[in-house]
Coordinates of C-alpha atoms and ligand atoms in Angstrom, one line a residue:
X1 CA 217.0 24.6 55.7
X2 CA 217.8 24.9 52.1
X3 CA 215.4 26.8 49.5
X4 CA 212.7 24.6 48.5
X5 CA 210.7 24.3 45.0
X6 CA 208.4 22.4 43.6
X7 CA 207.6 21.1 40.1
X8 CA 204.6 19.4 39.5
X9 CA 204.0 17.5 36.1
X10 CA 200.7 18.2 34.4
X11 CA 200.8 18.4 30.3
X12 CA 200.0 14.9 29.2
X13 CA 197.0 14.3 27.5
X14 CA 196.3 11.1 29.5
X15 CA 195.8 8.6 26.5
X16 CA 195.0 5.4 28.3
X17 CA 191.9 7.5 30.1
X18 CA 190.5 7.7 26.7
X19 CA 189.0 11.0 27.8
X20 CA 188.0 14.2 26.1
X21 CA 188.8 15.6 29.6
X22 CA 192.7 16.0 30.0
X23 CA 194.0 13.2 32.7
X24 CA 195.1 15.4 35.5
X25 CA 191.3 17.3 35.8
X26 CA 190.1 14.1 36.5
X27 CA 188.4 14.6 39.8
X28 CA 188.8 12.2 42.9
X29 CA 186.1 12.7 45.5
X30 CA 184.9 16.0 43.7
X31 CA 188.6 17.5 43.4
X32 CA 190.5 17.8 40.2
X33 CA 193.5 15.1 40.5
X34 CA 196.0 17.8 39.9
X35 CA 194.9 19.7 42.6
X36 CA 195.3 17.2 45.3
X37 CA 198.6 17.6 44.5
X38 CA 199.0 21.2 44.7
X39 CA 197.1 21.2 48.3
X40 CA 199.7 19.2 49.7
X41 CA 202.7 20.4 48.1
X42 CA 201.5 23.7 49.1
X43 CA 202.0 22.3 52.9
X44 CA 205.4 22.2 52.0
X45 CA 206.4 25.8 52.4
X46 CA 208.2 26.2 49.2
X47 CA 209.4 29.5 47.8
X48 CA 208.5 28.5 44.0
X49 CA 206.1 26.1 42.7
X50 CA 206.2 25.1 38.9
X51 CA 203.2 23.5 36.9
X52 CA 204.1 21.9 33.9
X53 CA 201.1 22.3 31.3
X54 CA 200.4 21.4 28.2
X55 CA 197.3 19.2 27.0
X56 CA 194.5 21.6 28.4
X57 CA 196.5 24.2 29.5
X58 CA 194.2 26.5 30.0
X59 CA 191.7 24.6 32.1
X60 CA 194.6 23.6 34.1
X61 CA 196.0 27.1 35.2
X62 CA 191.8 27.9 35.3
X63 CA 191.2 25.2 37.6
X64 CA 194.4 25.9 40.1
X65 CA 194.5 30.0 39.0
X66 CA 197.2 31.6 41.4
X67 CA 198.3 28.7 43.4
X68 CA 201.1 27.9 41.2
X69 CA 203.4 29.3 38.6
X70 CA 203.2 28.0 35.0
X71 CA 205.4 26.4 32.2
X72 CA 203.6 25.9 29.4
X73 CA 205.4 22.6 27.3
X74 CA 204.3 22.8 24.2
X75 CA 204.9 19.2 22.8
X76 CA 204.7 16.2 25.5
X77 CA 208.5 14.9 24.3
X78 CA 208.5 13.1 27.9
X79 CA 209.3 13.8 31.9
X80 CA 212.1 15.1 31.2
X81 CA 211.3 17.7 28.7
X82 CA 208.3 18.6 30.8
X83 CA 210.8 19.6 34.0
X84 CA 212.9 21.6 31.4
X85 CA 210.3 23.8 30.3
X86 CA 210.4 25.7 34.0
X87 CA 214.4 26.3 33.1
X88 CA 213.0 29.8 32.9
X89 CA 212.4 30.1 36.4
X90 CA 214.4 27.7 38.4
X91 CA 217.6 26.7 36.7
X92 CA 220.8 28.0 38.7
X93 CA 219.0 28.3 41.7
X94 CA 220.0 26.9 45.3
X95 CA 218.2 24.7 46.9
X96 CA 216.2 21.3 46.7
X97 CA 213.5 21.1 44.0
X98 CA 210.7 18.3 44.8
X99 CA 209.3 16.9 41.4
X100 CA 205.6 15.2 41.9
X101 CA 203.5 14.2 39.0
X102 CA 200.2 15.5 38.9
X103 CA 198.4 11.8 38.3
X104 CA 199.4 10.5 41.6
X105 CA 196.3 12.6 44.0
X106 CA 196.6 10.6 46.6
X107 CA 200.5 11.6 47.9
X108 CA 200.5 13.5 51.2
X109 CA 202.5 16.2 52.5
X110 CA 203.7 14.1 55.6
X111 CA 205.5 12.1 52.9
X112 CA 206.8 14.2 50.7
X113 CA 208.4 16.4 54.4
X114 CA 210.1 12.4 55.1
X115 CA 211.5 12.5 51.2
X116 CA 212.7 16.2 51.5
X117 CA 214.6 15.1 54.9
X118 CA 216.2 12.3 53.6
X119 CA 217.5 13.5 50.4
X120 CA 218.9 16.8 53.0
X121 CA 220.3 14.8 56.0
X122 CA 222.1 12.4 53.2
X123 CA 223.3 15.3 51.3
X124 CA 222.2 13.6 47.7
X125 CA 222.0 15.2 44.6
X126 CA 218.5 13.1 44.0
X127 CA 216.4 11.0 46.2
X128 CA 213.4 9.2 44.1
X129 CA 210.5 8.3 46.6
X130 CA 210.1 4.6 45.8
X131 CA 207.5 1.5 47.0
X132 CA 207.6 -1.8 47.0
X133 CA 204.2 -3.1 45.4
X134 CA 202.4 -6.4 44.7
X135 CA 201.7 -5.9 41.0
X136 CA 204.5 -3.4 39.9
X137 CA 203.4 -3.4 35.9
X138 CA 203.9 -0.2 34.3
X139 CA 205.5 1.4 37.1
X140 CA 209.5 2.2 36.5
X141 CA 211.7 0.0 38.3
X142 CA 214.2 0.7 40.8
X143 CA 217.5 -1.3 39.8
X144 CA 219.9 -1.0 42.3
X145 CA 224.0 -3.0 42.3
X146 CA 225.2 -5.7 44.6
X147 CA 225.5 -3.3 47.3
X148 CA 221.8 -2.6 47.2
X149 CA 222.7 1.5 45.9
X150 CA 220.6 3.0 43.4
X151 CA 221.5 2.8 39.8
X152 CA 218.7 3.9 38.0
X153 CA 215.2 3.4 37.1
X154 CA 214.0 1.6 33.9
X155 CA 210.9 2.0 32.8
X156 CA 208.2 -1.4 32.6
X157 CA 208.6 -1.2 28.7
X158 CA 212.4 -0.9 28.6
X159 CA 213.1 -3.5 31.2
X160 CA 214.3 -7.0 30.2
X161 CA 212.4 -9.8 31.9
X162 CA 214.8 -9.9 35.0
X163 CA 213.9 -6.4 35.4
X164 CA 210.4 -6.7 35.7
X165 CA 210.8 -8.9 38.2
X166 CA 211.5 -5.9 40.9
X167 CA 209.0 -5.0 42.2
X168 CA 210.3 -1.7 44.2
X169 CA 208.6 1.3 42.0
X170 CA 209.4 4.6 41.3
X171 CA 206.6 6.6 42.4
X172 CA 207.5 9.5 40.2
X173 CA 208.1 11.7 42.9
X174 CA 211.3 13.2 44.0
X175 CA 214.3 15.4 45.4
X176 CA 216.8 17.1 43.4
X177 CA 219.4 19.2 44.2
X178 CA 218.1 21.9 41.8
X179 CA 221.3 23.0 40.1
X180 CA 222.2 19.5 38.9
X181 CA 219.0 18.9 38.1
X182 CA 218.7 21.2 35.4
X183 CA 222.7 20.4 34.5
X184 CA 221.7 16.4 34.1
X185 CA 218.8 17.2 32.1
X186 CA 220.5 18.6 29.1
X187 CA 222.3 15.2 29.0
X188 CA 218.9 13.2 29.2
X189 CA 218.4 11.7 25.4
X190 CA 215.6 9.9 24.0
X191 CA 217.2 6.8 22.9
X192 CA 214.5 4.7 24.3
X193 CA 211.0 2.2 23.4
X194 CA 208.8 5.4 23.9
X195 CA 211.4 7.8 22.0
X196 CA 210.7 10.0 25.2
X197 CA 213.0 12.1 27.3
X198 CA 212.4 10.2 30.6
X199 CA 212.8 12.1 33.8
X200 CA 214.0 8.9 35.7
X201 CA 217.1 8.9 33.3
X202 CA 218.7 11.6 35.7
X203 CA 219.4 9.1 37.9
X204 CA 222.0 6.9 36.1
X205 CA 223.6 10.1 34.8
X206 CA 224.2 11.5 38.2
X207 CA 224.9 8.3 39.5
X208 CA 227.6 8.0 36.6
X209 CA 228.7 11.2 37.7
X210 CA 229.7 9.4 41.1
X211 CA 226.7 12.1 42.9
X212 CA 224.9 10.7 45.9
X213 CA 221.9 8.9 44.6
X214 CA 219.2 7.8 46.8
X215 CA 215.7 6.0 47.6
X216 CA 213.4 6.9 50.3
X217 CA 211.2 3.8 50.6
X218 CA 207.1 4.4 51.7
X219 CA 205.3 1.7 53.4
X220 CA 202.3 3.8 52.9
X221 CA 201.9 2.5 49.3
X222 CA 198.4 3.5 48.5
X223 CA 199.7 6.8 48.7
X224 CA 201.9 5.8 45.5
X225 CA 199.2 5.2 43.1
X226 CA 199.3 6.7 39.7
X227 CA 196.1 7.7 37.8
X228 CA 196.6 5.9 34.1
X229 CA 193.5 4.8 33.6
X230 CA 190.1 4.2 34.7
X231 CA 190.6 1.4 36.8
X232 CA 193.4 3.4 38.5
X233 CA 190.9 5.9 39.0
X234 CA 188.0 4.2 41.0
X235 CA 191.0 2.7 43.3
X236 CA 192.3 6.5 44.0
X237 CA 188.9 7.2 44.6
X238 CA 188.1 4.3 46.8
X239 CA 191.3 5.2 48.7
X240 CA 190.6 8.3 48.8
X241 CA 187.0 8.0 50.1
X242 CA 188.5 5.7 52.8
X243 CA 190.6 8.4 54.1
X244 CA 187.8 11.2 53.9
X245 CA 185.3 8.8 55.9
X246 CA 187.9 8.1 58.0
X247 CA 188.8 11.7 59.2
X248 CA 184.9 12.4 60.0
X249 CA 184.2 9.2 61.6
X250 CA 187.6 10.5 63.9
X251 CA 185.5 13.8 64.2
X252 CA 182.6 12.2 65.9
X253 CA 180.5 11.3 62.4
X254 CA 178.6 8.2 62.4
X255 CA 178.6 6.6 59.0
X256 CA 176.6 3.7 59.0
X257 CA 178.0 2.2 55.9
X258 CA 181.1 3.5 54.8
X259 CA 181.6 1.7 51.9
X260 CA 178.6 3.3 50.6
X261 CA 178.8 6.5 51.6
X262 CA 180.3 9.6 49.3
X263 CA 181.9 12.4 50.9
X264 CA 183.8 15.0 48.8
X265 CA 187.0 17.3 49.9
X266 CA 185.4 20.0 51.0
X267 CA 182.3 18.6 53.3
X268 CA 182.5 19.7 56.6
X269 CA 179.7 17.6 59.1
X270 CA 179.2 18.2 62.7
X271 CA 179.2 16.2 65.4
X272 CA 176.9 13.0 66.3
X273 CA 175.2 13.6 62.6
X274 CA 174.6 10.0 60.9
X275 CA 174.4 9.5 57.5
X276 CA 172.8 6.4 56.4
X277 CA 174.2 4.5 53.2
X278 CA 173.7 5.5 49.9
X279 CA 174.8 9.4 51.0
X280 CA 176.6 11.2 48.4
X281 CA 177.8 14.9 50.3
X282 CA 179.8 16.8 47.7
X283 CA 180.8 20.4 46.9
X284 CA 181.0 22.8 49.5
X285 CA 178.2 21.6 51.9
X286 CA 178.4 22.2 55.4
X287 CA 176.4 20.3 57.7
X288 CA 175.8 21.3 61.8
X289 CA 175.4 18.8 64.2
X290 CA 173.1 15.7 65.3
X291 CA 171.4 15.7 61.9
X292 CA 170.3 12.5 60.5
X293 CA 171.1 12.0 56.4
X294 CA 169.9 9.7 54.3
X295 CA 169.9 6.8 53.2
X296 CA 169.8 7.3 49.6
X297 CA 170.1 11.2 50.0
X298 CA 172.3 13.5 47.9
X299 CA 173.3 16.8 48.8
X300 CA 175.6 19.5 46.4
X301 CA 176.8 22.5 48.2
X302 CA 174.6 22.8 50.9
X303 CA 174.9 24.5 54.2
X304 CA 172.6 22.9 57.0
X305 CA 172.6 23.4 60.5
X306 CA 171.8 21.3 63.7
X307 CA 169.4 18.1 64.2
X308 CA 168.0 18.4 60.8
X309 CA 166.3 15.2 59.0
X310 CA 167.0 14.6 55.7
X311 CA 165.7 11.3 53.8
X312 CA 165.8 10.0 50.7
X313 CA 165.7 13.1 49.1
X314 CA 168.3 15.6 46.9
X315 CA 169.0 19.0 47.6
X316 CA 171.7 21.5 45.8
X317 CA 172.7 24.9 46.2
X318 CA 170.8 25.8 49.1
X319 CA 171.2 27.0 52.7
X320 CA 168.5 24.7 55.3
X321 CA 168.2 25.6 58.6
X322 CA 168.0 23.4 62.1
X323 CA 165.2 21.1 62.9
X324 CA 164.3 21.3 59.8
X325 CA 162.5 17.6 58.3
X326 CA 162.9 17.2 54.7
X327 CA 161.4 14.2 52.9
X328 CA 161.4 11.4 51.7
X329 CA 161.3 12.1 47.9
X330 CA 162.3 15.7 48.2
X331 CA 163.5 18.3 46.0
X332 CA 165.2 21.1 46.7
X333 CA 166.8 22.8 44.2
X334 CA 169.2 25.9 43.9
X335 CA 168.9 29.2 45.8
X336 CA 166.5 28.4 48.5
X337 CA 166.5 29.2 51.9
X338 CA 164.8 27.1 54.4
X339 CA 164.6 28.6 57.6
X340 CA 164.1 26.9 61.1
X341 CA 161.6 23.8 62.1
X342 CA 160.7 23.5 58.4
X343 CA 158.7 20.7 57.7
X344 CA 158.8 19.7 53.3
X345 CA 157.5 16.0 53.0
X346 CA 157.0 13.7 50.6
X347 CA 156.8 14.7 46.9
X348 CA 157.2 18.4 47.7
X349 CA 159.4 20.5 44.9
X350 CA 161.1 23.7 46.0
X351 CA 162.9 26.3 43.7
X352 CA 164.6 29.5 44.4
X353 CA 162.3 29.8 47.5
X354 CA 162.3 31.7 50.7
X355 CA 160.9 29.0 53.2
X356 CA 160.1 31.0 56.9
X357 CA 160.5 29.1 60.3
X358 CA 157.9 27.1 60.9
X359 CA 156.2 26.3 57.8
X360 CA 154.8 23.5 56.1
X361 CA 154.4 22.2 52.9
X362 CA 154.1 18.4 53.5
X363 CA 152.8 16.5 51.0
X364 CA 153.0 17.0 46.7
X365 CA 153.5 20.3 46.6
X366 CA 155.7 22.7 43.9
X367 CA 156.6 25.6 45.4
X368 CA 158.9 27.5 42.8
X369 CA 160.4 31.8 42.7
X370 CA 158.4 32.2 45.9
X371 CA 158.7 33.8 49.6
X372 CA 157.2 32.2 52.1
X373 CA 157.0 34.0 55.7
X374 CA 156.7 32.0 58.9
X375 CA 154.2 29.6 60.1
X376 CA 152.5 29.1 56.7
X377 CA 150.7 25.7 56.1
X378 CA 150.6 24.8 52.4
X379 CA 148.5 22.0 51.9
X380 CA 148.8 18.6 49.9
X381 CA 149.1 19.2 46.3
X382 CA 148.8 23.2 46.0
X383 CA 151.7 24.3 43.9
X384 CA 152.6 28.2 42.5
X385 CA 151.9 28.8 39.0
X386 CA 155.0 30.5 38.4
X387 CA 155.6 30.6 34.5
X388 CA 154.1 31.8 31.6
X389 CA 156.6 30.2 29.1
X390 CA 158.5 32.9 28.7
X391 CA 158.9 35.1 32.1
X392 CA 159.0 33.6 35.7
X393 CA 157.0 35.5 38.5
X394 CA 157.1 35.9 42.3
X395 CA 154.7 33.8 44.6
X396 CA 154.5 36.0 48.2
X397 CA 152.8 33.8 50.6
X398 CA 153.2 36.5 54.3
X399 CA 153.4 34.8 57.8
X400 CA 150.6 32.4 59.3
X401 CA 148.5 31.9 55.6
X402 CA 146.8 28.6 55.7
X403 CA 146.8 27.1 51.7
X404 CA 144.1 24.6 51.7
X405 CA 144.7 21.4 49.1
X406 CA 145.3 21.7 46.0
X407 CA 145.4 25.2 45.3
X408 CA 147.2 26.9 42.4
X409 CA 148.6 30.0 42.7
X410 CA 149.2 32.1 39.7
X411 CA 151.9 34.4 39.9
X412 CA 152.7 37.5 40.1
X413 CA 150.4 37.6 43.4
X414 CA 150.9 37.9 46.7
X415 CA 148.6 36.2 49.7
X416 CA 148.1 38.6 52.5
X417 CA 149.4 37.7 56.3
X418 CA 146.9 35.5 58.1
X419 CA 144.9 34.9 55.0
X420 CA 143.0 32.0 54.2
X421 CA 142.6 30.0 50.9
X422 CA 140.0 27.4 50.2
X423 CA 140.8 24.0 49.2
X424 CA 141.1 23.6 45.2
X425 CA 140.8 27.6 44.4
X426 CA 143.3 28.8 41.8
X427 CA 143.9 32.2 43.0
X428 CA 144.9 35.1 40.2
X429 CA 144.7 37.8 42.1
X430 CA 146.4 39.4 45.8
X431 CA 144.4 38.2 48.5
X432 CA 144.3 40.8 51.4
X433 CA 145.7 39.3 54.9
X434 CA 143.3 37.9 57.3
X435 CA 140.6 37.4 54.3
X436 CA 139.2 34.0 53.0
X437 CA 139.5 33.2 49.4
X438 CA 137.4 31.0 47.4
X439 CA 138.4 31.0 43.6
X440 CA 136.7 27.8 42.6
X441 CA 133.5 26.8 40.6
X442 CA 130.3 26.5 43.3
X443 CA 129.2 23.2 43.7
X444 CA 126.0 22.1 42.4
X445 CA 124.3 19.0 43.8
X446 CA 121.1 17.8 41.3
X447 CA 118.6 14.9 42.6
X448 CA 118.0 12.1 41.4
X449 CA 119.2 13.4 38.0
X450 CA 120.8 9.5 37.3
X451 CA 117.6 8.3 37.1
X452 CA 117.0 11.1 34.3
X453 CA 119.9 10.5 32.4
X454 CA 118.5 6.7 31.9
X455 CA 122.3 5.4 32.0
X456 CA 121.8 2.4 33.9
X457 CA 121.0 -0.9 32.3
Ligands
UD1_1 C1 206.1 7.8 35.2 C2 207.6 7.5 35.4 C3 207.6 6.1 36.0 C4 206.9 6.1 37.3 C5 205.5 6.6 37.2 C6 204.8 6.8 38.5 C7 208.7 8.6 33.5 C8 209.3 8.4 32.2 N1 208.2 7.5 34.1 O1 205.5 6.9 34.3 O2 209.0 5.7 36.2 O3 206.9 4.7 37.9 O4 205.4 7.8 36.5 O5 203.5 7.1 38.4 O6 208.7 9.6 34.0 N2 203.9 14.6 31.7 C9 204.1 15.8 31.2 N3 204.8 16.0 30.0 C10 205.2 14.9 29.3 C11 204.9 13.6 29.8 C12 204.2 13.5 31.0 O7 203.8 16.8 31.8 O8 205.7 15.1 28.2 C13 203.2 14.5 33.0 C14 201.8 13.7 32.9 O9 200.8 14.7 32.7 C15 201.7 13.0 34.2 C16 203.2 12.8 34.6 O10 204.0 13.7 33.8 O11 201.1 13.8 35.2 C17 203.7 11.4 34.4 O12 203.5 11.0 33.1 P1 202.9 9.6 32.7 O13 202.9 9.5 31.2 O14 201.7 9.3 33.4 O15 204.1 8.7 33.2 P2 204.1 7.1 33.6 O16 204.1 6.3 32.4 O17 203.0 6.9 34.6
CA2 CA1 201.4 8.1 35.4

């Protein structure tokens, strides 16, 4: 097998996404375009892989950091320019260099392996990975002579009307015998609508060159799809999503609805879980098996284990044990811990907590920088009073305490193991374990005293 190398093209600005964010960050199911890219090129085995950057150069090689090697192309004069920049480290060199654009996420490796094999059994000097589409507007068209062989590819606003009539599509991906590819480039000019140095142009001047020149046709055209604008965008995502539902559904995921149903890259979900429409699963959440999600339930970067319930609630940056029953209309927000056969219901508001196995807070609670041992029952409404307005403080709540309704608990304090607190106290100082606590005003009943206050008419 020849060397391989990749170049993958990732400096324009992206003008028709009308965007502050440059176009190839743009994520699809949670994951930068560009580095949809890179994860399957990187399946490819290739010795050297070249990003092209420019517009946002620096959030580019941020986001993709050692993955790849860099070319930075200072002015976007066109395709063709942008491959030229990584002359530096590929020209001269043997072997076959893949060129992918970085607004096309949804290419697979599978694909690009077919494209690589083709261009090496047919011993061409390029191969352009083309598709036949319904509505081929703004793509480049393949124009190929009587004998149905390549010529070259004109781009949608260079074509004459006859032109535009093809509607096989360059899909901006392709194999080049590397040395020529850098020889042909020097010849590429700009004498074109855009005034651009168009990477496609390599074709014609090899071709004209009487080198082997070929096409490597895809039925899987969804894979083809490049990213211009917005519109583009929700279809690579929809496509996308598609795929990613797919592969758990596969996995033994039930998905109720999967047209409304969010799953990002990275999600991994265990078997026989169901998540009800209106899920949205993104970042690096892992959930265990038999759990039931949703609907309407959102959940960043979670990690979850078996038969947990989860409804109609949000939860982020947190780790939630098994057999745990969150919801509905619950918060959880970053860096709890919810242990085992956790019970938080309705209205209940957790942040940077400890939550033991076994407890309860069930009902309209806030329970906020706090540790909570095991078997603890918080009752309806009691919340920790854990700020001042300038400092945050520690709620300690030890194993087995029973918080009656409605309590407030002012931190810094700590309520000993086994203690008790009354209904509606607002506790300011520690309460020793096994004690009872009453921190409210006593109750005074007077007689009669309506009568006395002659209100009534
Ligand atoms: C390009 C092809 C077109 C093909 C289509 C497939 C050219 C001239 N045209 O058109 O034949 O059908 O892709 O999606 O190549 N880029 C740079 N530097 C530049 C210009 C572009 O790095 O100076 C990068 C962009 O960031 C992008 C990629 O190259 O990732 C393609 O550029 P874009 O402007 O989107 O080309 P298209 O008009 O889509
Ligand atoms: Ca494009």
């Amino acid at each position: 097998m020849p060397n391989r190398y990749a170049v993958i093209l990732a400096a324009g600005q992206g003008t028709r996404m009308k965007s502050k964010l440059y176009k190839v960050l743009h994520p699809v199911c949670g994951k930068p375009m560009v580095e949809h890219v890179v994860d399957q090129v990187e399946k490819l085995n290739v010795q050297e892989m070249v990003t092209i950057i420019g517009h946002g150069a620096e959030m580019v090689q941020g986001q993709l950091g050692g993955r790849s090697h860099y070319a930075l192309q200072e002015q976007q004069l066109g395709t063709a320019h942008a491959v030229m920049q990584a002359a530096g480290m590929l020209e001269g060199k043997e072997g076959v260099t893949i060129v992918v654009c970085g607004d096309t996420p949804l290419i697979k490796a599978e694909t690009m392996e077919s494209l690589f094999k083709h261009h090496e059994e047919l011993k061409a000097k390029a191969t352009i990975l083309t598709a036949r589409i319904d509505d081929p507007a703004g793509y480049g068209r393949i124009i190929r002579n009587e004998k149905g062989l390549v010529e070259k590819i004109v781009e949608h606003k260079d074509a004459s009307e006859d032109e535009r009539k093809v509607n096989e599509i360059n899909t901006g991906t392709y194999c080049f015998d590397n040395a020529a590819l850098f020889e042909a480039l020097k010849n590429v000019s700009n004498d074109n609508v855009q005034g651009e140095y168009y990477l496609p142009d390599v074709i014609e001047i090899l071709k004209k060159q009487g080198e082997i020149v070929t096409a490597f046709q895809t039925n899987t055209i969804e894979e083809t799809l490049g990213v211009n604008d917005r519109v583009a965008l929700s279809e690579a995502e929809r496509i996308m999503r598609t795929r990613l539902n797919e592969a758990h559904m596969r996995n033994g995921v039930t998905i109720i609805d999967p047209s409304n149903t969010y799953i990002g890259t990275d999600v991994e979900i265990g078997q026989d879980t169901v998540l009800y429409p209106g899920t949205i699963l993104t970042g690096k959440t892992i959930i265990g098996a038999e759990c039931h999600i949703g609907p309407n339930t959102e959940i960043d970067t979670c990690e979850i284990g078996d038969e947990t319930v989860i409804r109609q609630s949000a939860a982020f940056k947190s780790s939630i044990g098994s057999h745990v029953n969150i919801g509905p209309f619950a918060h959880i927000r970053p860096e709890s811990n919810i242990d085992d056969d956790v019970k938080i219901g309705n209205f209940v508001e957790i942040k940077k907590a400890v939550f033991g196995k076994g407890s309860k807070a069930s009902h309209l609670s806030y329970i906020g920088d706090a540790e909570v041992g095991s078997d603890v029952n918080i009752g309806c409404g009691s919340i920790t009073v854990n700020y001042d307005g300038k400092n945050k403080f520690l709620t300690k709540i030890e194993d087995g305490v029973f918080i009656g309704c409605n309590s407030n608990l002012v931190a810094p304090v700590t309520i000993g193991k086994g203690a008790y607190v009354a209904a509606g106290s607002t506790i300011t100082k520690d309460v020793p374990g096994e004690a009872l606590s009453i921190a409210r005003a006593k109750q005074v009943n007077k007689e009669n005293y309506v009568a006395k206050l002659n209100l009534k008419k």
